[in-house]
C-alpha cells in the first residue's frame, strides 16, 4: 500500500517548494511475539531458521516472564514513550526489565535527541535475553497515522504511540492462548497518560510501575529524579541565576553579547573553571570564578558565557581548594569566604578575561564513578555521592541501600540541577565493588577515562581469519618475498604485540640498505566491517601497569600480526638506500612477507652491539643501524628537534600477589634511541608519500608551537638559577636547554627539560585537506604521520590503506577519500589517545599507592617543580614521583605565607622556596579519604618553625626489609 506525505519547504533564495514523499505501508510486519500465528506462517519458519543460525532478530516471549508487579499481576509487555526512554535508560537496561516493545516513532525521536542513549538502546535490542522488540509502526498499515491540522509533531507522536498500544492489545486478544497478554504504556507525561486512560489503555508512570515490582525494591534507586521545579518551590531559597533559554543564547552568541565554549572545571580548585571559546581558527580562554558564576555548569558542558567588565577581571588562582569537607549545603556564606581567598591583588599583566555562565547549550553528562557519603541523619534516604573525578561536583541521590553501598565504588548519573540546590540531583546506577580492590579500581579508571574495554563481540570476532592460518597465493600478490633478509625486532621485555622489525645490510656500492617492516594489520581488517568499526571506535591500545586493553582482538595483536621470530608474517616495508653518512639516496615502499630472525629486548640488543666477540649477521645489522641512528639523531637535533624529558616509572610485581614490590624510573639505552630514529624516519617518509598522492585527504600528525605565554614558568624558573632560556623557536629552545648546565647541580638540566615538556601543546591527528599548518614542532619536521604501530593505533591502519592505494597494492573506498569523514575520525582518535594517556597515568598513581602502602613511611630527596600560593609541587627522582607539599592544614594554625608570582617563590615562616630548590620530604600513603587515597608529602628539610612531620620514616635496608622487622628476627633466633 502506498501513501504520500506532502510538506512545504522554503529555499535559501526565499522560494517555497512543495515536496511530496512516497510512504510505503505494509500488512506483513510482524508483531514480534514468538511464534505468533496471526503474523504469517512463512515468516515464522524464516524466524525459526534464523534463530537456529544464531542470527535471528530478538523477539518477545509468547508468555512474558520477568518481574512480578502488584499493579499488573497478569502477563504483560511494556511499551515506553520517548521521554521515558531518554531519561530512564538505566532502568530499561536492568536485567529485570524484559519483554519491551520499542516503536519506530520512539526510536526515531531518541536518535534525534540523544545519540548516546540511542546507542545504548540499540545494544539492549541486540541482547536476546532481554526480549526487546523494535516494531516498525510508521510503516504498518494499521498503526500509521497522518498528522492532523493544528496538531503539533509531539502530540501526533503521542497519538501514534497510543494507536500502536491499542493495536497491540486488540491483536494479542486474538491469540489462541489461555492467559491473555496485555501491553502497558509507560509514560511520565501527565497529559499523555490521562488521554491513554480515557481511551481504555493501561498506563503507568515509570515510578508507579517500578515501585510495584514485588521482588525488586532496589530498582527504585535507579529511577531518574526529574522533579526539579517542585524542589525549588519546596525550599524557596535560590542560589543560582536562571539559565537563559536556548533561543536567547543563540541570539546573544550571534550578536557577540555571549561567547560559546567548552566548560573545563579546575581539578585543584572547585570554585574555579575555564571556558575555552573556539573562534575563527583560534582559541580563547575565559576564567570563571565563584560558585554563582559557575552557575551549575559541569565539566565538558558546552556553555554560553557573558564577559564581566574589565575592572572585575581576575587572575588564575594559585590556591589549591578541594570540596572535601562534610557539606552543609545551605552554608553558601562559607563558600563566599573561600571565594574571597581567590581574589588577591594581581598585577595588571596577570589579569585574564573573566566571565559568568549564563546558560548551558549542551549537557555532556555521563555516568560517574565514585563513593557514597552517607548522611549523618539516621535512616535518611538522601545522601551525597562524591565522584572520583575532582572536576565533577558532588551529586545528591536517594537510596535505601546506603549501608550496603558505604565503602563501595558505585556509578551514579546526574538527572538535573535545581537553582535552589548546592549540588545536582542524580540516581544510583550500579555497584562496582569494594574501594581499594585492584579489579574494582582498574574498572573505575577505565570507566572514568571512557576507555572501551568490553570483550570483543561475536560480530567483531566473526571477521577474524580461520585457524590454522597460512599465507595464501592471493595474499602474495603485490608482495615482495623478503624472508631471506636478516630482520629482527627490538622491544621492551614481555612485549607480545610486536609492530615493527628492522634490517640493515651493505650494498655492492658501499651504501647501506635499511628496512623498517611494519605488521600489515590492514590486510586482516577490511574497511567498514564490524572489526574495523570496533577498532576505529577504540582508536588505541591502552597500556595499564598490569593490563593491556587491546584495540584489536588478541588473535591479531599477539599472534597473526605480531612480527614474532621464526614465523612468516605479512608486513608493509619502507626501504631506504642510505649513504654511510645517513643521507637518503632513494626510498621505496612495498607490501612484503618477512621472517624475523630474532625478537630481542632493548637490553639484549644493546648487549650484542657492545659485545666485541660477537659478529653474527644480526649483531652486524644492529651495529649498522645504531651507527646510522646516531647520525640521524644529530641531524634532527641540528635542525631544531627537541630532546625533552618525562620521568617514567617501572613497577616490579610480586609473582603471586601481583602487588608492586619495587618502583624504579625507566632506564633508556642506546637501542631505544636506535629504534626511535628509524620509526621517525619511516613516519616522515610515509607522510611525504601519502601527501604527494592525496593532498586533500592524507591523515597526518602535527605538533603546534606553544604560545609564548606557555613558556613563562620555564623562563622564570631558569632565571631564578641564573640561566637564560630562549623560546623564539624550537631551535633556540633546544640550544638553550643544551647550554643550561650547572656543574654543582647536574640534575638541573633534566628538571628544565621536564618543565619544558609541561609547556608543550598536545600533538594531534588531522586531515591535510582541512588544515594548512602541518609542522611538527617537537620533531622540527615540516610533515609527519603515524605508520609504525598499526596493532595499537588505528591512525596507522588508515595511513597503511592510503599508502597501499598510493603504490597500487590495494583499492580505495569512499570514506578514505572523504575529508569530512576523515576529520571526524581524527577527532575521535585525538580524544581516545588523550584518554588513554590519562588512564595510564591513573594506573601508575594507583600502583604507586599500593607500593607505599606496603613500604610504610620514607624520607627522600626531592626537587621543587612548581611554587603555589599555599603549597609546593615536588618531584622525587628516585621514584619518578610527583606530589604536593601543603603548608596550610585544616584545624591547625596557619603559617605566615608570602607568595611572589614574578620570581616565582613562596616564603613560609621566613624560609623561602624557589623552583628547582632541593628539599627532603616525608612520603606516606594517606588513606584517611578512602575515595581519594593519595601519597602525602611533608617537608623534612629545611625545617620550618611549627611544621610537624606526620610520621617517622621506616629505615629501609638494602633488601627492602624494615629494620624493625630485622631486629625482631634476630631476637627470635
mmCIF file of N, CA, C and O in Angstrom, residues 434-491:
data_model
loop_
_atom_site.group_PDB
_atom_site.id
_atom_site.type_symbol
_atom_site.label_atom_id
_atom_site.label_comp_id
_atom_site.label_asym_id
_atom_site.label_seq_id
_atom_site.Cartn_x
_atom_site.Cartn_y
_atom_site.Cartn_z
ATOM 1 N N UNK A 434 34.209 -3.267 46.082
ATOM 2 C CA UNK A 434 34.817 -2.607 47.244
ATOM 3 C C UNK A 434 35.926 -1.645 46.814
ATOM 4 O O UNK A 434 36.740 -1.968 45.944
ATOM 5 N N UNK A 435 35.949 -0.467 47.445
ATOM 6 C CA UNK A 435 37.001 0.524 47.176
ATOM 7 C C UNK A 435 38.344 -0.044 47.606
ATOM 8 O O UNK A 435 38.446 -0.698 48.641
ATOM 9 N N UNK A 436 39.384 0.199 46.800
ATOM 10 C CA UNK A 436 40.723 -0.286 47.132
ATOM 11 C C UNK A 436 41.041 -1.620 46.498
ATOM 12 O O UNK A 436 42.213 -1.966 46.330
ATOM 13 N N UNK A 437 39.998 -2.393 46.129
ATOM 14 C CA UNK A 437 40.215 -3.672 45.455
ATOM 15 C C UNK A 437 40.816 -3.396 44.070
ATOM 16 O O UNK A 437 40.356 -2.513 43.345
ATOM 17 N N UNK A 438 41.841 -4.161 43.702
ATOM 18 C CA UNK A 438 42.583 -3.871 42.480
ATOM 19 C C UNK A 438 41.701 -3.949 41.223
ATOM 20 O O UNK A 438 41.757 -3.078 40.356
ATOM 21 N N UNK A 439 40.852 -4.987 41.149
ATOM 22 C CA UNK A 439 39.972 -5.146 39.985
ATOM 23 C C UNK A 439 38.963 -4.001 39.913
ATOM 24 O O UNK A 439 38.697 -3.454 38.845
ATOM 25 N N UNK A 440 38.410 -3.641 41.079
ATOM 26 C CA UNK A 440 37.416 -2.558 41.123
ATOM 27 C C UNK A 440 38.045 -1.242 40.684
ATOM 28 O O UNK A 440 37.474 -0.501 39.873
ATOM 29 N N UNK A 441 39.228 -0.931 41.225
ATOM 30 C CA UNK A 441 39.888 0.347 40.917
ATOM 31 C C UNK A 441 40.289 0.424 39.439
ATOM 32 O O UNK A 441 40.236 1.490 38.836
ATOM 33 N N UNK A 442 40.673 -0.720 38.869
ATOM 34 C CA UNK A 442 41.008 -0.735 37.436
ATOM 35 C C UNK A 442 39.764 -0.452 36.607
ATOM 36 O O UNK A 442 39.794 0.315 35.647
ATOM 37 N N UNK A 443 38.634 -1.067 36.997
ATOM 38 C CA UNK A 443 37.357 -0.829 36.311
ATOM 39 C C UNK A 443 36.968 0.642 36.404
ATOM 40 O O UNK A 443 36.531 1.249 35.411
ATOM 41 N N UNK A 444 37.185 1.246 37.593
ATOM 42 C CA UNK A 444 36.857 2.662 37.796
ATOM 43 C C UNK A 444 37.677 3.545 36.864
ATOM 44 O O UNK A 444 37.142 4.419 36.180
ATOM 45 N N UNK A 445 38.987 3.299 36.805
ATOM 46 C CA UNK A 445 39.814 4.204 35.981
ATOM 47 C C UNK A 445 39.523 4.025 34.490
ATOM 48 O O UNK A 445 39.606 4.975 33.711
ATOM 49 N N UNK A 446 39.126 2.807 34.079
ATOM 50 C CA UNK A 446 38.750 2.615 32.674
ATOM 51 C C UNK A 446 37.436 3.325 32.352
ATOM 52 O O UNK A 446 37.304 3.970 31.310
ATOM 53 N N UNK A 447 36.471 3.236 33.259
ATOM 54 C CA UNK A 447 35.186 3.916 33.054
ATOM 55 C C UNK A 447 35.349 5.429 33.103
ATOM 56 O O UNK A 447 34.782 6.156 32.281
ATOM 57 N N UNK A 448 36.129 5.911 34.078
ATOM 58 C CA UNK A 448 36.309 7.355 34.239
ATOM 59 C C UNK A 448 37.014 7.992 33.049
ATOM 60 O O UNK A 448 36.813 9.160 32.760
ATOM 61 N N UNK A 449 37.855 7.210 32.379
ATOM 62 C CA UNK A 449 38.567 7.762 31.226
ATOM 63 C C UNK A 449 37.959 7.287 29.909
ATOM 64 O O UNK A 449 38.582 7.394 28.852
ATOM 65 N N UNK A 450 36.722 6.764 30.006
ATOM 66 C CA UNK A 450 35.939 6.403 28.814
ATOM 67 C C UNK A 450 36.736 5.490 27.878
ATOM 68 O O UNK A 450 36.767 5.706 26.660
ATOM 69 N N UNK A 451 37.396 4.479 28.469
ATOM 70 C CA UNK A 451 38.171 3.522 27.669
ATOM 71 C C UNK A 451 37.270 2.334 27.337
ATOM 72 O O UNK A 451 36.852 1.611 28.248
ATOM 73 N N UNK A 452 36.921 2.103 26.057
ATOM 74 C CA UNK A 452 36.088 0.935 25.717
ATOM 75 C C UNK A 452 36.862 -0.343 26.060
ATOM 76 O O UNK A 452 37.959 -0.559 25.551
ATOM 77 N N UNK A 453 36.314 -1.157 26.949
ATOM 78 C CA UNK A 453 37.065 -2.333 27.408
ATOM 79 C C UNK A 453 36.211 -3.585 27.522
ATOM 80 O O UNK A 453 36.619 -4.576 28.127
ATOM 81 N N UNK A 454 35.023 -3.565 26.921
ATOM 82 C CA UNK A 454 34.186 -4.752 26.937
ATOM 83 C C UNK A 454 34.849 -5.828 26.060
ATOM 84 O O UNK A 454 35.586 -5.500 25.132
ATOM 85 N N UNK A 455 34.578 -7.104 26.337
ATOM 86 C CA UNK A 455 35.116 -8.152 25.450
ATOM 87 C C UNK A 455 34.611 -7.923 24.025
ATOM 88 O O UNK A 455 33.519 -7.397 23.817
ATOM 89 N N UNK A 456 35.411 -8.305 23.038
ATOM 90 C CA UNK A 456 35.001 -8.139 21.646
ATOM 91 C C UNK A 456 33.758 -8.992 21.379
ATOM 92 O O UNK A 456 33.687 -10.149 21.793
ATOM 93 N N UNK A 457 32.772 -8.388 20.696
ATOM 94 C CA UNK A 457 31.510 -9.085 20.434
ATOM 95 C C UNK A 457 31.709 -10.197 19.402
ATOM 96 O O UNK A 457 32.712 -10.220 18.671
ATOM 97 N N UNK A 458 30.725 -11.083 19.324
ATOM 98 C CA UNK A 458 30.776 -12.183 18.362
ATOM 99 C C UNK A 458 30.790 -11.640 16.939
ATOM 100 O O UNK A 458 31.444 -12.198 16.054
ATOM 101 N N UNK A 459 30.055 -10.528 16.718
ATOM 102 C CA UNK A 459 30.020 -9.907 15.376
ATOM 103 C C UNK A 459 31.418 -9.459 14.955
ATOM 104 O O UNK A 459 31.804 -9.600 13.787
ATOM 105 N N UNK A 460 32.199 -8.922 15.909
ATOM 106 C CA UNK A 460 33.569 -8.471 15.619
ATOM 107 C C UNK A 460 34.469 -9.681 15.372
ATOM 108 O O UNK A 460 35.221 -9.730 14.385
ATOM 109 N N UNK A 461 34.383 -10.672 16.254
ATOM 110 C CA UNK A 461 35.256 -11.853 16.167
ATOM 111 C C UNK A 461 34.988 -12.672 14.901
ATOM 112 O O UNK A 461 35.869 -13.390 14.417
ATOM 113 N N UNK A 462 33.767 -12.537 14.346
ATOM 114 C CA UNK A 462 33.419 -13.316 13.149
ATOM 115 C C UNK A 462 34.247 -12.901 11.928
ATOM 116 O O UNK A 462 34.313 -13.638 10.946
ATOM 117 N N UNK A 463 34.877 -11.730 11.977
ATOM 118 C CA UNK A 463 35.688 -11.256 10.845
ATOM 119 C C UNK A 463 37.170 -11.614 10.986
ATOM 120 O O UNK A 463 37.989 -11.207 10.169
ATOM 121 N N UNK A 464 37.519 -12.387 12.015
ATOM 122 C CA UNK A 464 38.903 -12.841 12.172
ATOM 123 C C UNK A 464 39.157 -14.018 11.235
ATOM 124 O O UNK A 464 38.233 -14.799 10.938
ATOM 125 N N UNK A 465 40.402 -14.213 10.789
ATOM 126 C CA UNK A 465 40.684 -15.357 9.907
ATOM 127 C C UNK A 465 40.515 -16.689 10.638
ATOM 128 O O UNK A 465 40.700 -16.762 11.854
ATOM 129 N N UNK A 466 40.159 -17.700 9.892
ATOM 130 C CA UNK A 466 40.013 -19.045 10.466
ATOM 131 C C UNK A 466 41.391 -19.626 10.771
ATOM 132 O O UNK A 466 42.345 -19.420 10.024
ATOM 133 N N UNK A 467 41.484 -20.364 11.871
ATOM 134 C CA UNK A 467 42.737 -21.028 12.230
ATOM 135 C C UNK A 467 42.643 -22.502 11.833
ATOM 136 O O UNK A 467 41.562 -23.075 11.882
ATOM 137 N N UNK A 468 43.708 -23.171 11.446
ATOM 138 C CA UNK A 468 45.058 -22.628 11.300
ATOM 139 C C UNK A 468 45.163 -21.714 10.073
ATOM 140 O O UNK A 468 44.537 -21.976 9.045
ATOM 141 N N UNK A 469 45.948 -20.664 10.228
ATOM 142 C CA UNK A 469 46.079 -19.651 9.175
ATOM 143 C C UNK A 469 47.420 -19.822 8.463
ATOM 144 O O UNK A 469 48.441 -20.164 9.091
ATOM 145 N N UNK A 470 47.438 -19.594 7.165
ATOM 146 C CA UNK A 470 48.711 -19.597 6.425
ATOM 147 C C UNK A 470 48.621 -18.565 5.310
ATOM 148 O O UNK A 470 47.524 -18.139 4.923
ATOM 149 N N UNK A 471 49.770 -18.179 4.794
ATOM 150 C CA UNK A 471 49.816 -17.169 3.719
ATOM 151 C C UNK A 471 49.417 -17.824 2.404
ATOM 152 O O UNK A 471 50.009 -18.826 1.982
ATOM 153 N N UNK A 472 48.394 -17.268 1.771
ATOM 154 C CA UNK A 472 47.872 -17.844 0.519
ATOM 155 C C UNK A 472 48.542 -17.204 -0.698
ATOM 156 O O UNK A 472 49.205 -16.163 -0.586
ATOM 157 N N UNK A 473 48.331 -17.822 -1.852
ATOM 158 C CA UNK A 473 48.864 -17.254 -3.114
ATOM 159 C C UNK A 473 48.260 -15.888 -3.383
ATOM 160 O O UNK A 473 48.928 -14.982 -3.863
ATOM 161 N N UNK A 474 46.959 -15.751 -3.055
ATOM 162 C CA UNK A 474 46.267 -14.471 -3.243
ATOM 163 C C UNK A 474 46.941 -13.381 -2.420
ATOM 164 O O UNK A 474 47.118 -12.252 -2.888
ATOM 165 N N UNK A 475 47.326 -13.713 -1.177
ATOM 166 C CA UNK A 475 47.969 -12.727 -0.284
ATOM 167 C C UNK A 475 49.350 -12.328 -0.797
ATOM 168 O O UNK A 475 49.848 -11.245 -0.470
ATOM 169 N N UNK A 476 49.975 -13.207 -1.599
ATOM 170 C CA UNK A 476 51.327 -12.912 -2.118
ATOM 171 C C UNK A 476 51.311 -11.963 -3.311
ATOM 172 O O UNK A 476 52.356 -11.459 -3.715
ATOM 173 N N UNK A 477 50.099 -11.730 -3.882
ATOM 174 C CA UNK A 477 50.019 -10.771 -4.999
ATOM 175 C C UNK A 477 50.405 -9.388 -4.498
ATOM 176 O O UNK A 477 50.015 -8.992 -3.392
ATOM 177 N N UNK A 478 51.116 -8.618 -5.286
ATOM 178 C CA UNK A 478 51.582 -7.267 -4.938
ATOM 179 C C UNK A 478 52.518 -7.279 -3.714
ATOM 180 O O UNK A 478 52.633 -6.290 -3.022
ATOM 181 N N UNK A 479 53.150 -8.425 -3.421
ATOM 182 C CA UNK A 479 54.056 -8.505 -2.270
ATOM 183 C C UNK A 479 55.443 -8.962 -2.712
ATOM 184 O O UNK A 479 55.583 -9.776 -3.611
ATOM 185 N N UNK A 480 56.454 -8.461 -2.003
ATOM 186 C CA UNK A 480 57.826 -8.946 -2.209
ATOM 187 C C UNK A 480 58.131 -9.977 -1.142
ATOM 188 O O UNK A 480 57.737 -9.816 0.016
ATOM 189 N N UNK A 481 58.866 -11.009 -1.534
ATOM 190 C CA UNK A 481 59.289 -12.024 -0.562
ATOM 191 C C UNK A 481 60.635 -11.589 0.022
ATOM 192 O O UNK A 481 61.664 -11.621 -0.647
ATOM 193 N N UNK A 482 60.594 -11.127 1.287
ATOM 194 C CA UNK A 482 61.818 -10.643 1.955
ATOM 195 C C UNK A 482 62.241 -11.580 3.086
ATOM 196 O O UNK A 482 62.940 -11.170 4.010
ATOM 197 N N UNK A 483 61.814 -12.832 2.998
ATOM 198 C CA UNK A 483 62.113 -13.767 4.085
ATOM 199 C C UNK A 483 63.600 -14.095 4.193
ATOM 200 O O UNK A 483 64.054 -14.585 5.223
ATOM 201 N N UNK A 484 64.354 -13.815 3.121
ATOM 202 C CA UNK A 484 65.796 -14.099 3.143
ATOM 203 C C UNK A 484 66.580 -13.050 3.936
ATOM 204 O O UNK A 484 67.728 -13.287 4.316
ATOM 205 N N UNK A 485 65.982 -11.884 4.186
ATOM 206 C CA UNK A 485 66.703 -10.801 4.869
ATOM 207 C C UNK A 485 66.871 -11.090 6.363
ATOM 208 O O UNK A 485 66.025 -11.737 6.981
ATOM 209 N N UNK A 486 67.962 -10.555 6.922
ATOM 210 C CA UNK A 486 68.228 -10.742 8.355
ATOM 211 C C UNK A 486 67.477 -9.655 9.139
ATOM 212 O O UNK A 486 68.032 -8.627 9.526
ATOM 213 N N UNK A 487 66.184 -9.922 9.337
ATOM 214 C CA UNK A 487 65.300 -8.959 10.012
ATOM 215 C C UNK A 487 65.199 -9.347 11.488
ATOM 216 O O UNK A 487 65.150 -10.532 11.823
ATOM 217 N N UNK A 488 65.183 -8.348 12.377
ATOM 218 C CA UNK A 488 64.968 -8.634 13.806
ATOM 219 C C UNK A 488 64.133 -7.511 14.434
ATOM 220 O O UNK A 488 64.039 -6.412 13.887
ATOM 221 N N UNK A 489 63.508 -7.823 15.573
ATOM 222 C CA UNK A 489 62.718 -6.805 16.287
ATOM 223 C C UNK A 489 63.376 -6.497 17.622
ATOM 224 O O UNK A 489 64.031 -7.359 18.216
ATOM 225 N N UNK A 490 63.205 -5.253 18.098
ATOM 226 C CA UNK A 490 63.765 -4.811 19.386
ATOM 227 C C UNK A 490 62.650 -4.106 20.153
ATOM 228 O O UNK A 490 62.123 -3.087 19.691
ATOM 229 N N UNK A 491 62.279 -4.662 21.304
ATOM 230 C CA UNK A 491 61.112 -4.165 22.048
ATOM 231 C C UNK A 491 61.355 -4.227 23.551
ATOM 232 O O UNK A 491 62.347 -4.815 24.003
#
